[in-house]
mmCIF file of C-alpha atoms in Angstrom:
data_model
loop_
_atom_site.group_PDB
_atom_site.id
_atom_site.type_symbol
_atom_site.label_atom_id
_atom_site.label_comp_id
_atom_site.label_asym_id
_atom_site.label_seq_id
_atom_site.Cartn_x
_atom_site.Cartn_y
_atom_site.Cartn_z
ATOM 1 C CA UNK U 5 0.000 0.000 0.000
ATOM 2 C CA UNK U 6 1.345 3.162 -1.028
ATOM 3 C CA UNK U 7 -0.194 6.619 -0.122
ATOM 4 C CA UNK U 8 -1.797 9.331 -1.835
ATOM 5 C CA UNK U 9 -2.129 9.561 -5.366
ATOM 6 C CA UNK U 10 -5.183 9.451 -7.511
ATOM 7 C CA UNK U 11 -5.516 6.978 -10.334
ATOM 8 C CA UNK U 12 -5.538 10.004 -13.145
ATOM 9 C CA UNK U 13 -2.331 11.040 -11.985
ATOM 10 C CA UNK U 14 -0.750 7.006 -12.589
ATOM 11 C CA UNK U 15 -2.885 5.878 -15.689
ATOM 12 C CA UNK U 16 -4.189 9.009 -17.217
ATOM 13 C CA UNK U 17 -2.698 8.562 -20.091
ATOM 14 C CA UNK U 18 -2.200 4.823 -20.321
ATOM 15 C CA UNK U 19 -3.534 3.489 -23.808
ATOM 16 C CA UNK U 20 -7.371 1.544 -23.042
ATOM 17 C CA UNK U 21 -7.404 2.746 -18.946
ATOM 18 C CA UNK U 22 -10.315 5.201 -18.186
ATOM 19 C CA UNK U 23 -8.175 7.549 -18.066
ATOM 20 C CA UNK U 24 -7.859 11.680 -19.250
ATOM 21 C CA UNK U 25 -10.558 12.692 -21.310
ATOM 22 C CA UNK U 26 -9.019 13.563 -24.856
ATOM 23 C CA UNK U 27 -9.930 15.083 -27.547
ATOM 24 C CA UNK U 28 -7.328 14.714 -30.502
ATOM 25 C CA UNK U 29 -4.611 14.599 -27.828
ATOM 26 C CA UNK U 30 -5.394 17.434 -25.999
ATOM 27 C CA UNK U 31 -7.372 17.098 -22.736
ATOM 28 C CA UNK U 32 -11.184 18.153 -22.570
ATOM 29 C CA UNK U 33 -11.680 18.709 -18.868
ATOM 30 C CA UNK U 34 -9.738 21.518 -16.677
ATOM 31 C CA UNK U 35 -10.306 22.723 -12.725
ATOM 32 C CA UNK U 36 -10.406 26.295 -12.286
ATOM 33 C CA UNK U 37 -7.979 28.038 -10.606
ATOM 34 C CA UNK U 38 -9.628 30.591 -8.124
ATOM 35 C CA UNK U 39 -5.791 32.455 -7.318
ATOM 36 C CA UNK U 40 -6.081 32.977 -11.323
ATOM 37 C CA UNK U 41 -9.377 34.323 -11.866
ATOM 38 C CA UNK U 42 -11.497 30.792 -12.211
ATOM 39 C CA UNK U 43 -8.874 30.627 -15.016
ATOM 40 C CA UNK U 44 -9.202 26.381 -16.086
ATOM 41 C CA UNK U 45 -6.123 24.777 -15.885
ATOM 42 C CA UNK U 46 -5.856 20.938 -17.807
ATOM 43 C CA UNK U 47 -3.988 18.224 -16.586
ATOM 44 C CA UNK U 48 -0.121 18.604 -17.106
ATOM 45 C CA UNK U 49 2.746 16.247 -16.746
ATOM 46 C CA UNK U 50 4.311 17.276 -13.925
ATOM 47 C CA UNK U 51 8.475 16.234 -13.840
ATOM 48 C CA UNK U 52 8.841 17.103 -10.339
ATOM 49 C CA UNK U 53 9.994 14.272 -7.906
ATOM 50 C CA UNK U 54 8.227 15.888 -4.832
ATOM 51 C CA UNK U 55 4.607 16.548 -5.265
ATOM 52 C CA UNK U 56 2.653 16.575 -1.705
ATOM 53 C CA UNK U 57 -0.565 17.019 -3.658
ATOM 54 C CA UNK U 58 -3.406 18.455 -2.138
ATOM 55 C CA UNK U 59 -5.385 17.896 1.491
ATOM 56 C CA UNK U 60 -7.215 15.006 1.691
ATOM 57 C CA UNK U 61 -9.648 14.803 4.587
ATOM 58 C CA UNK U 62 -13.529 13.637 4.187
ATOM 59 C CA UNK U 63 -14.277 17.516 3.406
ATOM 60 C CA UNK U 64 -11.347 17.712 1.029
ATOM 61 C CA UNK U 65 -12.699 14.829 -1.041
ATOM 62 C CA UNK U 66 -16.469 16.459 -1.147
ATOM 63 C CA UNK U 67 -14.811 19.718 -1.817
ATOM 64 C CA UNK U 68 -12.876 18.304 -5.108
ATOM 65 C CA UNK U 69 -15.885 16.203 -6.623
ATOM 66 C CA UNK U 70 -18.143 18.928 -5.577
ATOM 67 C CA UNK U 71 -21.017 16.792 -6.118
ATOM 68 C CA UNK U 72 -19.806 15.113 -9.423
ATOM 69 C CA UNK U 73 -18.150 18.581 -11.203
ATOM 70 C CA UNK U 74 -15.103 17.193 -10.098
ATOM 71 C CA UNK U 75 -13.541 20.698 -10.001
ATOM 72 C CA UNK U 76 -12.705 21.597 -6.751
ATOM 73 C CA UNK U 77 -8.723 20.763 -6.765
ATOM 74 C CA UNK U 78 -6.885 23.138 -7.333
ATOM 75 C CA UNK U 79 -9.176 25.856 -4.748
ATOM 76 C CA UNK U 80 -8.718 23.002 -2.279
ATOM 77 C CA UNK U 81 -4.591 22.717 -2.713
ATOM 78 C CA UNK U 82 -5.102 26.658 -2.443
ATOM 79 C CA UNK U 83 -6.778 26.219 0.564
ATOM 80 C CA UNK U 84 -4.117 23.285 2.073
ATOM 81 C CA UNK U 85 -4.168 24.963 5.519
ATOM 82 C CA UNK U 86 -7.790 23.823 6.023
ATOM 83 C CA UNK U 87 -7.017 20.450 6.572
ATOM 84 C CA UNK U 88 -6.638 21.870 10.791
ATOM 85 C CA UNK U 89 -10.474 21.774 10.129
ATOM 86 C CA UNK U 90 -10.671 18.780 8.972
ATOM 87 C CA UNK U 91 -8.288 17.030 11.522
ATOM 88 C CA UNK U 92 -11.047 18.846 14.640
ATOM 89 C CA UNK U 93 -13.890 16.421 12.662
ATOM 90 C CA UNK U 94 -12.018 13.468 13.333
ATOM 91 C CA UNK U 95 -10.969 13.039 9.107
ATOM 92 C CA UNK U 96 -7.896 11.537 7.721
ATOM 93 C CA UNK U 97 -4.768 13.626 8.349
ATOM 94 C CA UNK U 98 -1.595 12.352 6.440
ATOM 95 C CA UNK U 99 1.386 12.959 4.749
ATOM 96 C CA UNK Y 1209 10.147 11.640 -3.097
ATOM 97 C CA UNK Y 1210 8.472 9.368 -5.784
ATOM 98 C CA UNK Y 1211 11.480 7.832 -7.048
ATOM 99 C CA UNK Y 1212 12.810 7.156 -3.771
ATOM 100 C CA UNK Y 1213 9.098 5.515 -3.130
ATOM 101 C CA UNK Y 1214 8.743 3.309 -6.166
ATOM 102 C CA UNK Y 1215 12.498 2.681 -5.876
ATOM 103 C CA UNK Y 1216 11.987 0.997 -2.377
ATOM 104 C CA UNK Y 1217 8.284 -0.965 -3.884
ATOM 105 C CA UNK Y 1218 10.361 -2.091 -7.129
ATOM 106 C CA UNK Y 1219 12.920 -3.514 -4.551
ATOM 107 C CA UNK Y 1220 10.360 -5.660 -2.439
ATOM 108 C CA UNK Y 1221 8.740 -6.531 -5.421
ATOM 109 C CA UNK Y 1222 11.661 -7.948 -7.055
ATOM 110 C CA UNK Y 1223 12.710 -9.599 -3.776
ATOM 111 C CA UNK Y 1224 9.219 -11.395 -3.695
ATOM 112 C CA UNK Y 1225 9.186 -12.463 -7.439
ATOM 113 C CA UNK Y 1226 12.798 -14.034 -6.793
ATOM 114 C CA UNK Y 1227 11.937 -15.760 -3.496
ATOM 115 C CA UNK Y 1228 11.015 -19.918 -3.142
ATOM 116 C CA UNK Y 1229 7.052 -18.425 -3.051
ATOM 117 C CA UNK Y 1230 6.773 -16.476 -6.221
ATOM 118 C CA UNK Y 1231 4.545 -19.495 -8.194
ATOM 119 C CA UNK Y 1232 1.449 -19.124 -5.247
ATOM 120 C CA UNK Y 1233 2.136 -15.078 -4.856
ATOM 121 C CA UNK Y 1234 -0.365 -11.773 -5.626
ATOM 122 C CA UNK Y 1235 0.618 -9.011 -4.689
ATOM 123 C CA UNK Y 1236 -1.591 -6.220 -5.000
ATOM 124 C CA UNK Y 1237 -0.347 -2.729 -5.082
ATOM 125 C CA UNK Y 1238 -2.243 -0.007 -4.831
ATOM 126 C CA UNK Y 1239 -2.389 3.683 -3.048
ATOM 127 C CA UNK Y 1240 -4.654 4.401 0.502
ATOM 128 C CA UNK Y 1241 -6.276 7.576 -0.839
ATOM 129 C CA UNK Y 1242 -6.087 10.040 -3.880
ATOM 130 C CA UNK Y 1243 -4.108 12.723 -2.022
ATOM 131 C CA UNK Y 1244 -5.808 15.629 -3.237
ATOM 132 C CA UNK Y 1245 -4.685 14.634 -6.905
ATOM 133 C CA UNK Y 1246 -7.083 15.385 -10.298
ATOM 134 C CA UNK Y 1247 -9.121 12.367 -10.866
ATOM 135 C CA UNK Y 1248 -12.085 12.992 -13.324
ATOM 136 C CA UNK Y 1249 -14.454 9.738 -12.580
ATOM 137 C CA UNK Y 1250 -16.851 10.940 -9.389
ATOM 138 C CA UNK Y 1251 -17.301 7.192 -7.518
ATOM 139 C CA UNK Y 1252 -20.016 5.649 -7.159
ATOM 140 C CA UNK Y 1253 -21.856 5.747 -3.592
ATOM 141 C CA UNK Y 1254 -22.309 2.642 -1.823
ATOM 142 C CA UNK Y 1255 -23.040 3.810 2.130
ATOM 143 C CA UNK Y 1256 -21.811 6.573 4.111
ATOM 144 C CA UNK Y 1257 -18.159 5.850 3.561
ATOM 145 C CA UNK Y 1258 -17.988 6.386 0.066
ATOM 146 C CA UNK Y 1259 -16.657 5.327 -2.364
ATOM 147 C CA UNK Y 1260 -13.773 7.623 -2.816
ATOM 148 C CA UNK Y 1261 -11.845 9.364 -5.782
ATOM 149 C CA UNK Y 1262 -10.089 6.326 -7.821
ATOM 150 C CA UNK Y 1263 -6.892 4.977 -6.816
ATOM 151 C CA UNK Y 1264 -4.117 2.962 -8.670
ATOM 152 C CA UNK Y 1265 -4.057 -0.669 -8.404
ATOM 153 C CA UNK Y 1266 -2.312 -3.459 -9.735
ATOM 154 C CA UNK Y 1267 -2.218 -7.188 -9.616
ATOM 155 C CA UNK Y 1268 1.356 -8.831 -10.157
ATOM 156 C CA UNK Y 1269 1.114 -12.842 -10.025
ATOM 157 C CA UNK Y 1270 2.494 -15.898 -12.408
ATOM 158 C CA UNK Y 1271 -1.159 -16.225 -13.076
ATOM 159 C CA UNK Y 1272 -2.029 -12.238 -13.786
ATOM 160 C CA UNK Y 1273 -3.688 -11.723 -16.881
ATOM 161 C CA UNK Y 1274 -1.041 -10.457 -18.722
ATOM 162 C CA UNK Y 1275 -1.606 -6.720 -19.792
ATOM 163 C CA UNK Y 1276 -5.088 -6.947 -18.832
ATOM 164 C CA UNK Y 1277 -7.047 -3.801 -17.452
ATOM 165 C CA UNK Y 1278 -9.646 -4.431 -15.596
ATOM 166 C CA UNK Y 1279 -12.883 -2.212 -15.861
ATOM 167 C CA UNK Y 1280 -14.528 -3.376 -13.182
ATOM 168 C CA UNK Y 1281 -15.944 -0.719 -9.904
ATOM 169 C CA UNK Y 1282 -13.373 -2.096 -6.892
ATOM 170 C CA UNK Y 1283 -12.680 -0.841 -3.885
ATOM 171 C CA UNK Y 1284 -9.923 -2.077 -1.385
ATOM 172 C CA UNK Y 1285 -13.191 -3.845 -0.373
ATOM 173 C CA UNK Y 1286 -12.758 -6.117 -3.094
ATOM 174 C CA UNK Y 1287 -9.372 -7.037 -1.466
ATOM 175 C CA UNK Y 1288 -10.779 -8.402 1.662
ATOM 176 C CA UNK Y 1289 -13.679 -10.194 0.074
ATOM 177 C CA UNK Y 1290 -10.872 -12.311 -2.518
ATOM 178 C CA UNK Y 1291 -9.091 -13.550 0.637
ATOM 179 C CA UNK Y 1292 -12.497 -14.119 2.452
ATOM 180 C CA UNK Y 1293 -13.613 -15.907 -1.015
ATOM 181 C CA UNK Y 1294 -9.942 -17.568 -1.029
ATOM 182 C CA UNK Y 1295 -9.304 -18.605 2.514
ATOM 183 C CA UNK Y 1296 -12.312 -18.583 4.457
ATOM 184 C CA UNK Y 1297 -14.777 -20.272 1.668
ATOM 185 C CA UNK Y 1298 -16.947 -17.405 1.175
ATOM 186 C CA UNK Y 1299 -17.545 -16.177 4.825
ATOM 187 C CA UNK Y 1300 -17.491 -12.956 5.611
ATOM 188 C CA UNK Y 1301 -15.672 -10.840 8.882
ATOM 189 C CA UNK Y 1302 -18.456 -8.375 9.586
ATOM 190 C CA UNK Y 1303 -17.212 -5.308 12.183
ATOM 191 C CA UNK Y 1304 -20.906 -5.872 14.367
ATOM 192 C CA UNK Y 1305 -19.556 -9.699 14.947
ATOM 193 C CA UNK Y 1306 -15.852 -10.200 14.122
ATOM 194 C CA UNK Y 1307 -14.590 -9.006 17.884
ATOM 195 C CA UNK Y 1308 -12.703 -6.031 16.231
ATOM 196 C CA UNK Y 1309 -15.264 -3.305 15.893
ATOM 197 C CA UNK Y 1310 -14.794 -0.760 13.303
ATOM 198 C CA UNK Y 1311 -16.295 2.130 11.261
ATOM 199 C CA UNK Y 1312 -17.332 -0.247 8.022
ATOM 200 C CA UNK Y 1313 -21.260 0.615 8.773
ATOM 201 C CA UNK Y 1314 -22.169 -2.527 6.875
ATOM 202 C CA UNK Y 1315 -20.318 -5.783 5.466
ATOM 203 C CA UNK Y 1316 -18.932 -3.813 2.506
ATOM 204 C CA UNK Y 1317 -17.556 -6.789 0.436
ATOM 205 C CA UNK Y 1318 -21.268 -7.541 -0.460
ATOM 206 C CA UNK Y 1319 -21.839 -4.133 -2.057
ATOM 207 C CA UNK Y 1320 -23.986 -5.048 -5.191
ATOM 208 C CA UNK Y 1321 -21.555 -2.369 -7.096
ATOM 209 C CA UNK Y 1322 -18.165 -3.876 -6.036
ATOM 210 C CA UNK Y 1323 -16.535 -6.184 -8.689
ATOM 211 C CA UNK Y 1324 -14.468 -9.362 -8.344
ATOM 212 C CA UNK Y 1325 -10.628 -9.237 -8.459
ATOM 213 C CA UNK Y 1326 -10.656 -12.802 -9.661
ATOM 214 C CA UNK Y 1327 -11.439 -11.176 -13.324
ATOM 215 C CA UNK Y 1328 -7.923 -10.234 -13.533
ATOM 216 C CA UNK Y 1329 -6.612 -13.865 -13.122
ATOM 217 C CA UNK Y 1330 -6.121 -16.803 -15.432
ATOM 218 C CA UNK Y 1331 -5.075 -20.055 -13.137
ATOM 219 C CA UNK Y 1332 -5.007 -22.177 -16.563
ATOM 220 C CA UNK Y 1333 -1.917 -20.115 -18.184
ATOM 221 C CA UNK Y 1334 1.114 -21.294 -18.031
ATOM 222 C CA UNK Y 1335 2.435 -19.550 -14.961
ATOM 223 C CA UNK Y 1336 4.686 -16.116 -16.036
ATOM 224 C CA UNK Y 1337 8.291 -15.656 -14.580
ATOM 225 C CA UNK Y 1338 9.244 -13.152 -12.778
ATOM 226 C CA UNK Y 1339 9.935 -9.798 -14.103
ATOM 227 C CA UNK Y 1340 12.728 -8.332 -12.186
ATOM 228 C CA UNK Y 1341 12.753 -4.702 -12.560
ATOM 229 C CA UNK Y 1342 15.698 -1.935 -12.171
ATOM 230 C CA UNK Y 1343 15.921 -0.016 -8.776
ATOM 231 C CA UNK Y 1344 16.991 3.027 -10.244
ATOM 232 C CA UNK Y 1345 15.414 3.181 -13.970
ATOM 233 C CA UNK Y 1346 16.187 6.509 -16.334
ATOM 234 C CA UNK Y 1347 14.043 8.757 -15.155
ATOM 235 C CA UNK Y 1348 12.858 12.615 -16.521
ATOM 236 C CA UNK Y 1349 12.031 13.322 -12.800
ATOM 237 C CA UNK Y 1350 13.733 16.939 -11.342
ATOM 238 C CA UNK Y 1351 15.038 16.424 -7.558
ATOM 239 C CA UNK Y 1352 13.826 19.265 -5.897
ATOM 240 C CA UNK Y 1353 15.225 22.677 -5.249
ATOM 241 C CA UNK Y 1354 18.212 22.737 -2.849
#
């Protein structure tokens, strides 16, 4: 068992997984940004070897699907130091 | 960091496959949460607990399908209820009964949603060797600053 990391960010582009929606390579869903206007940001690779990602509490996680517009990550990452919240009702805390 | 991570799983892993108990081994290998990660597939709900975003998992055995994806809803539900299926002929633990009470609200492995991992399995192929992987692979990852 290995921690924290969604499946999009292993397989999201792996030929035949559910993975990215594309569109003639180019990906057809984004997450606003709310530090850059609402501005919609697609998935990128990202080459970095340290990535802590983004909080992930119960809250976190209803925050980022926001009821199935799965668009809440980046204002939640923006948000990280909520996850003192989320540790007071008893949620996941890790690292 | 994530090399240093899959550096360390690659090393068990290869340590397992080259052991005296690789022909009867699974190992499944998957991740405890998303981490706050983009994931575009909102999970289904099966109780109070979720599901949550999807995770990565994979199944390395001799008998694995080979390059086989499996489309199936799972859940690390689905892990317990293939060693219940395997080892304890079907029973099921359930947290009201099993002595060790926990926050499952209901026997989750019998979800109507949750699929079976024995999909990704072939026990009549001829059993695969074991795929012994470099610790330290080339890699376009940047160490971090400083």
């Amino acid at each position: 068992m290995q921690e924290n990391r969604s499946f999009g960010t292993y397989f999201g582009v792996y030929p035949g997984a559910d993975g990215i929606p594309m569109k003639n390579g180019v990906a057809t869903v984004c997450v606003p940004d709310p530090r850059a206007d609402g501005q919609c940001v697609k998935p990128y690779l990202d080459h970095q070897d340290l990535n802590r990602g983004g909080p992930h509490g119960q809250i976190n996680a209803e925050e980022d699907m926001a009821a199935g517009k799965l668009n809440g990550f980046i204002g939640q990452a923006e948000q990280g130091s909520r996850t003192a919240r989320v540790g007071q009702r008893g949620a996941e805390l890790c690292h | 960091m994530v090399s240093v991570g899959q550096s360390y799983v690659t090393d068990l892993i290869n340590a397992i496959m080259q052991g005296p108990d690789w022909r009867s081994t699974a190992i499944f290998l998957s991740w405890d949460g998303w981490g706050g990660f983009y994931d575009h597939v909102m999970p289904p709900i099966v109780d109070q607990n979720g599901y949550g975003l999807r995770v990565p998992g994979m199944v390395i055995s001799p008998y694995a399908r080979k390059g086989y994806i499996d489309h199936q809803v799972l859940s690390h539900d689905a892990y317990v209820k293939f060693i219940e299926d395997d080892f304890l002929k079907s029973q099921r633990l359930d947290p009201k009964t099993d002595g060790r009470p926990d926050p499952r609200p209901t026997v989750r492995e019998n979800a109507p949603q949750l699929g079976n991992l024995l999909s990704d399995f072939d026990f009549s192929q001829a059993p695969r060797a074991p795929l012994v992987l470099s610790q330290t692979p080339k890699t376009t990852l940047v160490p971090p600053a400083g």
